[in-house]
Each structure stands twice: as structure tokens, then as C-alpha cells.
CSV table of C-alpha atoms and ligand atoms in Angstrom, one decimal:
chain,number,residue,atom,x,y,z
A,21,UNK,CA,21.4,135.0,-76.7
A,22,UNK,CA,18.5,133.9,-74.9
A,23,UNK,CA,16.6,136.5,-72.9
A,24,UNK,CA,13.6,134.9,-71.2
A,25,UNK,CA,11.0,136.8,-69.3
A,26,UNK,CA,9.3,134.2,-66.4
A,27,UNK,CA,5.6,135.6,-65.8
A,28,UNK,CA,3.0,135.1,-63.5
A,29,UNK,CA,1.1,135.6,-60.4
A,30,UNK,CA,3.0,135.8,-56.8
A,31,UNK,CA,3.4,131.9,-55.7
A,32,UNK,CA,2.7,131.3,-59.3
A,33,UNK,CA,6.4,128.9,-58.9
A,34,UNK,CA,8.8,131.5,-60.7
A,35,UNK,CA,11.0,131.2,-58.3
A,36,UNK,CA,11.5,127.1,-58.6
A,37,UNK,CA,11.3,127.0,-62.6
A,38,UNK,CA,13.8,130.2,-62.5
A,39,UNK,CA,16.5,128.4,-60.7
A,40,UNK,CA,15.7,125.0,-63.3
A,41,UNK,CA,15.8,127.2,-66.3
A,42,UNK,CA,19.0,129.0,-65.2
A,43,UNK,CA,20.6,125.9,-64.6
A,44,UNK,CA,19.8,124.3,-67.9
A,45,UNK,CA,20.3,127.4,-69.9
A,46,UNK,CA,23.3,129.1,-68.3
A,47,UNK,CA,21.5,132.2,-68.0
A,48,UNK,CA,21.7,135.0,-65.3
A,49,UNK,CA,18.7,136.0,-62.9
A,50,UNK,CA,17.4,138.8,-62.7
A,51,UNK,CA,14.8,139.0,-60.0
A,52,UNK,CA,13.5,142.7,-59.3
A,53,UNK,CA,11.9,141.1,-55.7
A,54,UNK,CA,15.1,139.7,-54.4
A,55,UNK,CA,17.1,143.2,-55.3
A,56,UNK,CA,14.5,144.7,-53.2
A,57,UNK,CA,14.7,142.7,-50.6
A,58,UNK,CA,18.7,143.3,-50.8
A,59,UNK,CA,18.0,146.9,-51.1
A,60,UNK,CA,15.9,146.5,-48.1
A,61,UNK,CA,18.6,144.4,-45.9
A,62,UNK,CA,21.5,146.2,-46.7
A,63,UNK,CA,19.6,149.9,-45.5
A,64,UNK,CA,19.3,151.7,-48.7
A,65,UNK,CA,18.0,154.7,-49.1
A,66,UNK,CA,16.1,152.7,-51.9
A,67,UNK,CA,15.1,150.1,-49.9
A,68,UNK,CA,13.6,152.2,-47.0
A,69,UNK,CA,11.3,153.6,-49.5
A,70,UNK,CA,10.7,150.1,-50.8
A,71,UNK,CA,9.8,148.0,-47.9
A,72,UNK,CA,6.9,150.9,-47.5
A,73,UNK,CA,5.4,150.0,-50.8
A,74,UNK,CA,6.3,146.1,-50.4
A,75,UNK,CA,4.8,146.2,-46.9
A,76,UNK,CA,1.3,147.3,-48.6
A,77,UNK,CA,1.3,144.7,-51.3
A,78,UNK,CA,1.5,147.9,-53.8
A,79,UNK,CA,4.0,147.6,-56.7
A,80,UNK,CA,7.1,150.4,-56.6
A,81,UNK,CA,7.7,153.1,-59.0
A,82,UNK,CA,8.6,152.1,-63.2
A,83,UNK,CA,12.0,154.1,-62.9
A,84,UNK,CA,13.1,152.5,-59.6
A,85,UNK,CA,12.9,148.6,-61.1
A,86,UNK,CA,13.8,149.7,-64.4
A,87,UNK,CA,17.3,151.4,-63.0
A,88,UNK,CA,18.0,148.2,-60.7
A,89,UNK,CA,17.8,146.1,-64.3
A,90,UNK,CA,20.0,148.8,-66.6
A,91,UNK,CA,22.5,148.5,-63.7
A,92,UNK,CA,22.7,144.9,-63.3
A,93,UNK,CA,22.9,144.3,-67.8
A,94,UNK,CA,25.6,146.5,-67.7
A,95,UNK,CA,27.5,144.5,-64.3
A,96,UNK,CA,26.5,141.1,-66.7
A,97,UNK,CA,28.1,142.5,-69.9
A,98,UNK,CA,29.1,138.9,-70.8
A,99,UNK,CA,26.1,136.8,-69.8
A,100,UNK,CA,25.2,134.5,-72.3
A,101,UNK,CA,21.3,135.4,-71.8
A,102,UNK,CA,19.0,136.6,-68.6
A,103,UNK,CA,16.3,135.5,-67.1
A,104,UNK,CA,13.5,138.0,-65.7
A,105,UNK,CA,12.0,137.1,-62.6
A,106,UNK,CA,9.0,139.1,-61.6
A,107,UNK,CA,9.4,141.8,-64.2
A,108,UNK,CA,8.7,143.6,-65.9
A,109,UNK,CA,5.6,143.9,-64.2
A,110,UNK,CA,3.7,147.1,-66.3
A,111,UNK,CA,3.6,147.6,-69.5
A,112,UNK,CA,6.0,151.0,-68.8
A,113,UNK,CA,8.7,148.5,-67.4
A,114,UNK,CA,8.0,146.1,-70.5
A,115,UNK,CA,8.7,149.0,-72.9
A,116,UNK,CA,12.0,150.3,-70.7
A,117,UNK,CA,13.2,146.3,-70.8
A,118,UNK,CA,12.6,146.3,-74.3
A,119,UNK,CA,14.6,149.7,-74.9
A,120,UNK,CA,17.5,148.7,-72.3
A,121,UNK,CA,17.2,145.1,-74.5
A,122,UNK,CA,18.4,147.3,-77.8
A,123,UNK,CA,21.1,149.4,-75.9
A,124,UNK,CA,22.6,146.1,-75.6
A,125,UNK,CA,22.1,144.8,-79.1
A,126,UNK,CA,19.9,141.9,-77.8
A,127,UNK,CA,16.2,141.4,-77.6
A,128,UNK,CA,13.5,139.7,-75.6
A,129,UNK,CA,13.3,135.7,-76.9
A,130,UNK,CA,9.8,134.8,-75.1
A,131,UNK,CA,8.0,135.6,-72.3
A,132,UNK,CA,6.7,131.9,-70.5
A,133,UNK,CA,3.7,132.7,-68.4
A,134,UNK,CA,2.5,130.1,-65.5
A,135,UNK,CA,-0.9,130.3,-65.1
A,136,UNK,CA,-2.0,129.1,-61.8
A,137,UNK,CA,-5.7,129.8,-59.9
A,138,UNK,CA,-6.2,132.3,-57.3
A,139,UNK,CA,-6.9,130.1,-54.7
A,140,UNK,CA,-4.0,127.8,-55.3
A,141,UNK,CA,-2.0,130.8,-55.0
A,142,UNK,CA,-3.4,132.1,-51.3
A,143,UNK,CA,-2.6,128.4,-50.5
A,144,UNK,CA,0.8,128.4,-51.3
A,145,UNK,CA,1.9,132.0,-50.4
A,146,UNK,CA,0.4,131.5,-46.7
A,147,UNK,CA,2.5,128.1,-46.6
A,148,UNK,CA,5.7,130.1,-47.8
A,149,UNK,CA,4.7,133.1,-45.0
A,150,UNK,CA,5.4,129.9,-42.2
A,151,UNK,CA,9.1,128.9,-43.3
A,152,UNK,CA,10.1,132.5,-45.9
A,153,UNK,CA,10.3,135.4,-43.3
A,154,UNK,CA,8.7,137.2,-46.2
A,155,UNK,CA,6.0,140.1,-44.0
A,156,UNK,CA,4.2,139.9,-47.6
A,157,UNK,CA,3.3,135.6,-47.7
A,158,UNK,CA,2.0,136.1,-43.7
A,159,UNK,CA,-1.0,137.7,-43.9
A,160,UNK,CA,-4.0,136.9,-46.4
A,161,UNK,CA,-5.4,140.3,-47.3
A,162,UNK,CA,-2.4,141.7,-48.4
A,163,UNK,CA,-1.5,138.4,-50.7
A,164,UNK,CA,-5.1,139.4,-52.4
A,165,UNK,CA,-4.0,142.9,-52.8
A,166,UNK,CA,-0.6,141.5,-54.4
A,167,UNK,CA,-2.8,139.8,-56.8
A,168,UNK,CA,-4.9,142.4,-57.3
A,169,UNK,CA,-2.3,144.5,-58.1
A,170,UNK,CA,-0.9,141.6,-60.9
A,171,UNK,CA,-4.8,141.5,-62.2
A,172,UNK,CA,-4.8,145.2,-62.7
A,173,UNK,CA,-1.4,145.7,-63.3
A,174,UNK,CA,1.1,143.5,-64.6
A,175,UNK,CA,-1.7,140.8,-66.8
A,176,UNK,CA,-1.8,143.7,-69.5
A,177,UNK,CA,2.1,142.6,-69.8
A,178,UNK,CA,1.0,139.6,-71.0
A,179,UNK,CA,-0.7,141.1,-74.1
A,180,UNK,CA,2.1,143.2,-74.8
A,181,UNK,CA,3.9,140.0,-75.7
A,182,UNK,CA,1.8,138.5,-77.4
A,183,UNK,CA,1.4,140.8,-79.6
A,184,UNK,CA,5.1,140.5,-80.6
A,185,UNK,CA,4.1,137.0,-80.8
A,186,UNK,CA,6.4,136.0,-77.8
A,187,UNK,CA,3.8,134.7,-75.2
A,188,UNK,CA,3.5,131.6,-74.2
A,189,UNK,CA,1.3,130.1,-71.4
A,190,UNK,CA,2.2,126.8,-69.1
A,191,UNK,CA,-0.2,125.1,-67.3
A,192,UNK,CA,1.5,126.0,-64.0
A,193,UNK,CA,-0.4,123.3,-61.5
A,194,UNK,CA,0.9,119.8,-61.1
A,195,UNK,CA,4.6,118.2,-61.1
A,196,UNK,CA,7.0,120.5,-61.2
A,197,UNK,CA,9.3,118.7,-63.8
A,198,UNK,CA,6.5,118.4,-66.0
A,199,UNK,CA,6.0,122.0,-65.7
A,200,UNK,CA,9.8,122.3,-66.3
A,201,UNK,CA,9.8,120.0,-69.0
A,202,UNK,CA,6.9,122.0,-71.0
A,203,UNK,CA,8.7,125.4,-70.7
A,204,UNK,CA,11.9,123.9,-71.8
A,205,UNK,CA,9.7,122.5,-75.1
A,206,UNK,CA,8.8,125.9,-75.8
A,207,UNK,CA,12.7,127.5,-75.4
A,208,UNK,CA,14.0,124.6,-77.3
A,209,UNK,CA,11.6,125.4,-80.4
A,210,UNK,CA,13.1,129.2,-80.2
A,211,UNK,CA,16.4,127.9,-80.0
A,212,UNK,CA,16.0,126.1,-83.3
A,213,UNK,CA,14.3,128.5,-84.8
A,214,UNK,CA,17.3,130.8,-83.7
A,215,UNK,CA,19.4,128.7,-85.4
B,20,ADP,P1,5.9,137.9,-55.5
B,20,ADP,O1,6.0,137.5,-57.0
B,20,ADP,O2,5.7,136.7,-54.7
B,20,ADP,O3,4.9,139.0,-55.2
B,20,ADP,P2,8.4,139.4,-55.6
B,20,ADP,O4,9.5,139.0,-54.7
B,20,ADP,O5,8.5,139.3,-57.1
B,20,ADP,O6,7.3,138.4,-55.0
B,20,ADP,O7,7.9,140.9,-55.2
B,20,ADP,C1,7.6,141.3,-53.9
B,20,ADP,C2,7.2,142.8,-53.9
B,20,ADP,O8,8.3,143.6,-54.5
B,20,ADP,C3,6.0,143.1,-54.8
B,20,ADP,O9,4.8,142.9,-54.2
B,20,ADP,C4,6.3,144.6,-55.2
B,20,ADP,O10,5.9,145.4,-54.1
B,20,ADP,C5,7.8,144.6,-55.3
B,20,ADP,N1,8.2,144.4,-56.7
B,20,ADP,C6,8.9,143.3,-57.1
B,20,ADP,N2,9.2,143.4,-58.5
B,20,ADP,C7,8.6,144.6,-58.9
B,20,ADP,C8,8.5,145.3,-60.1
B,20,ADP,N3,9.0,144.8,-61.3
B,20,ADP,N4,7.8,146.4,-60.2
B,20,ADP,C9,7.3,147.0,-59.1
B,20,ADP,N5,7.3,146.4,-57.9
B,20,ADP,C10,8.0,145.2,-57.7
């Protein structure tokens, strides 16, 4: 099974190398933002409370993110693999993924990080904002509190893995099949190993 977990700053391109890697792969996505935004459309109780944090740029609560995921593994009880799309996101939801993982007899292959500049990011969430909808891509100061909140946050994540020796960092500026192609390098080298 391959369980990948995409990292990386908001507009980091998660999003466009999620829906290559699912593709190639065969895996299922599983992107905590877009069940919150679903949460959020179809009225939830959830979702009200939600779009309040969302609206402020500030992260929601461990338990809430980490039930969405439990319930969606156990909906996917045949999936040949996951992708995780904007989680986990602290090192609380890391360790719930990685105990909801064992439930389920599986484990996390690697984590592939993009790594993209700040100011590339601003630049490309404010020229999402004009064509997404998304409140949160329209309005500068709270795209620098998002990434705030992933400095302070979520980049501990990052060291989590790597001390499992499952990180992996790609050069996330420049053509996105090349930045396709180097993630793929770095599955395909589990794979074999795997195998
Ligand atoms: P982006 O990566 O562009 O910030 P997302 O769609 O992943 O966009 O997330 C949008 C917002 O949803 C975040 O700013 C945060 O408020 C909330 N959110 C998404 N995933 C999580 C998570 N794993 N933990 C806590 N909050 C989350």
C-alpha cells in the first residue's frame, strides 16, 4: 500500500501534484481543506464552527481533522493507498494519522514536502483569490497569517518525518512536470524498496 503524505506551504502546488500523483498511483485523496469547505457548504454544525477559524487564517482543532480522516479510512476500506493533502498539519495530527495508519494495518510510506518561498506563495494565493472564490486567497494579511500558522505550526511536521527517515523535500518552483517527475523518482525508489 502506498500511503503518501503531500506537504507544504498554502499555494505551495499540493493541490496540482495531488491530482498527478493520484492519477499515476491509483490512490485516494484525502484533503482535510476540501472536507471543510464541504462541511462548510453543506451547513454543518462542523462546518459553521469551521469557516470561523478558516475565515481567520487560524488552523481548527487536532480532534476535528483527525475524526474527518478516521471516517473517510474506514468509508475507503479498499483503497489501494491515500494520499494526504494538507495534513496532517501538527505534530498531534501526525501522531493520530500514524495511530489511525496501525488500526488499519498500514503505515505512512513518505512524506514529499514542496518547498516554495514566501513571496512566491503571496503571489500565487492572491492570483488563486481572483478565479477560487476561496475568502482565504483574497486578502494578503490573512495569506501571511496562514503561513504563519504553517511556520509555527505544521513545519515541526516535517521533522517528525524525518526522523522516521520518511521526508523528502522537492524543489517546488519551476515546471510542474518536472516537479511531478522528481516526486514520482522518490515514490518509485520506495516502491522498489517495497518490493
Ligand atoms: P491551504 O493549504 O491553501 O491553506 P487548505 O484548503 O489546505 O488550504 O486549508 C484551508 C484552511 O482550512 C486552513 O487555513 C485551516 O484553517 C483549515 N485546515 C485545513 N486542513 C487543516 C488541518 N489539517 N488542521 C487544521 N486546520 C486545517
Amino acid at each position: 500500500m502506498l500511503n503518501l503524505v503531500l506537504f507544504g506551504p498554502p499555494g505551495a502546488g499540493k493541490g496540482t501534484q495531488s491530482q498527478k500523483l493520484i492519477d499515476k498511483y491509483n490512490l485516494v485523496h484525502l484533503s482535510t481543506g476540501d472536507l471543510l469547505r464541504s462541511e462548510i457548504t453543506a451547513g454543518t454544525e462542523l462546518g459553521l464552527k469551521a469557516k470561523a477559524l478558516m475565515d481567520e487564517g487560524i488552523l481548527v482543532p487536532d480532534e476535528v481533522v483527525i475524526g474527518m480522516i478516521d471516517n473517510k479510512l474506514k468509508e475507503n476500506k479498499t483503497a489501494g493507498g491515500f494520499i494526504f493533502d494538507g495534513f496532517p498539519r501538527t505534530v498531534p495530527q501526525a501522531e493520530g494519522l500514524d495511530r489511525l495508519m496501525k488500526e488499519n494495518g498500514t503505515e505512512i510510506t513518505c512524506m514529499i514536502a514542496l518547498e516554495v518561498d514566501e513571496e512566491e506563495l503571496t503571489k500565487r494565493l492572491l492570483l488563486r483569490g481572483k478565479t477560487s472564490g476561496r475568502p482565504d486567497d483574497q486578502n494578503e494579511d490573512l495569506i501571511r497569517k496562514r503561513v504563519q500558522e504553517y511556520n509555527n505550526k505544521t513545519t515541526p511536521v516535517a521533522n517528525y518525518y524525518e526522523k522516521q527517515g520518511k521526508f523528502f523535500a522537492v524543489h517546488g518552483i519551476g515546471e510542474i512536470e518536472e516537479i511531478f517527475d522528481n516526486s514520482c523518482a522518490i515514490i518509485d525508489r520506495h516502491l522498489a524498496k517495497a518490493q
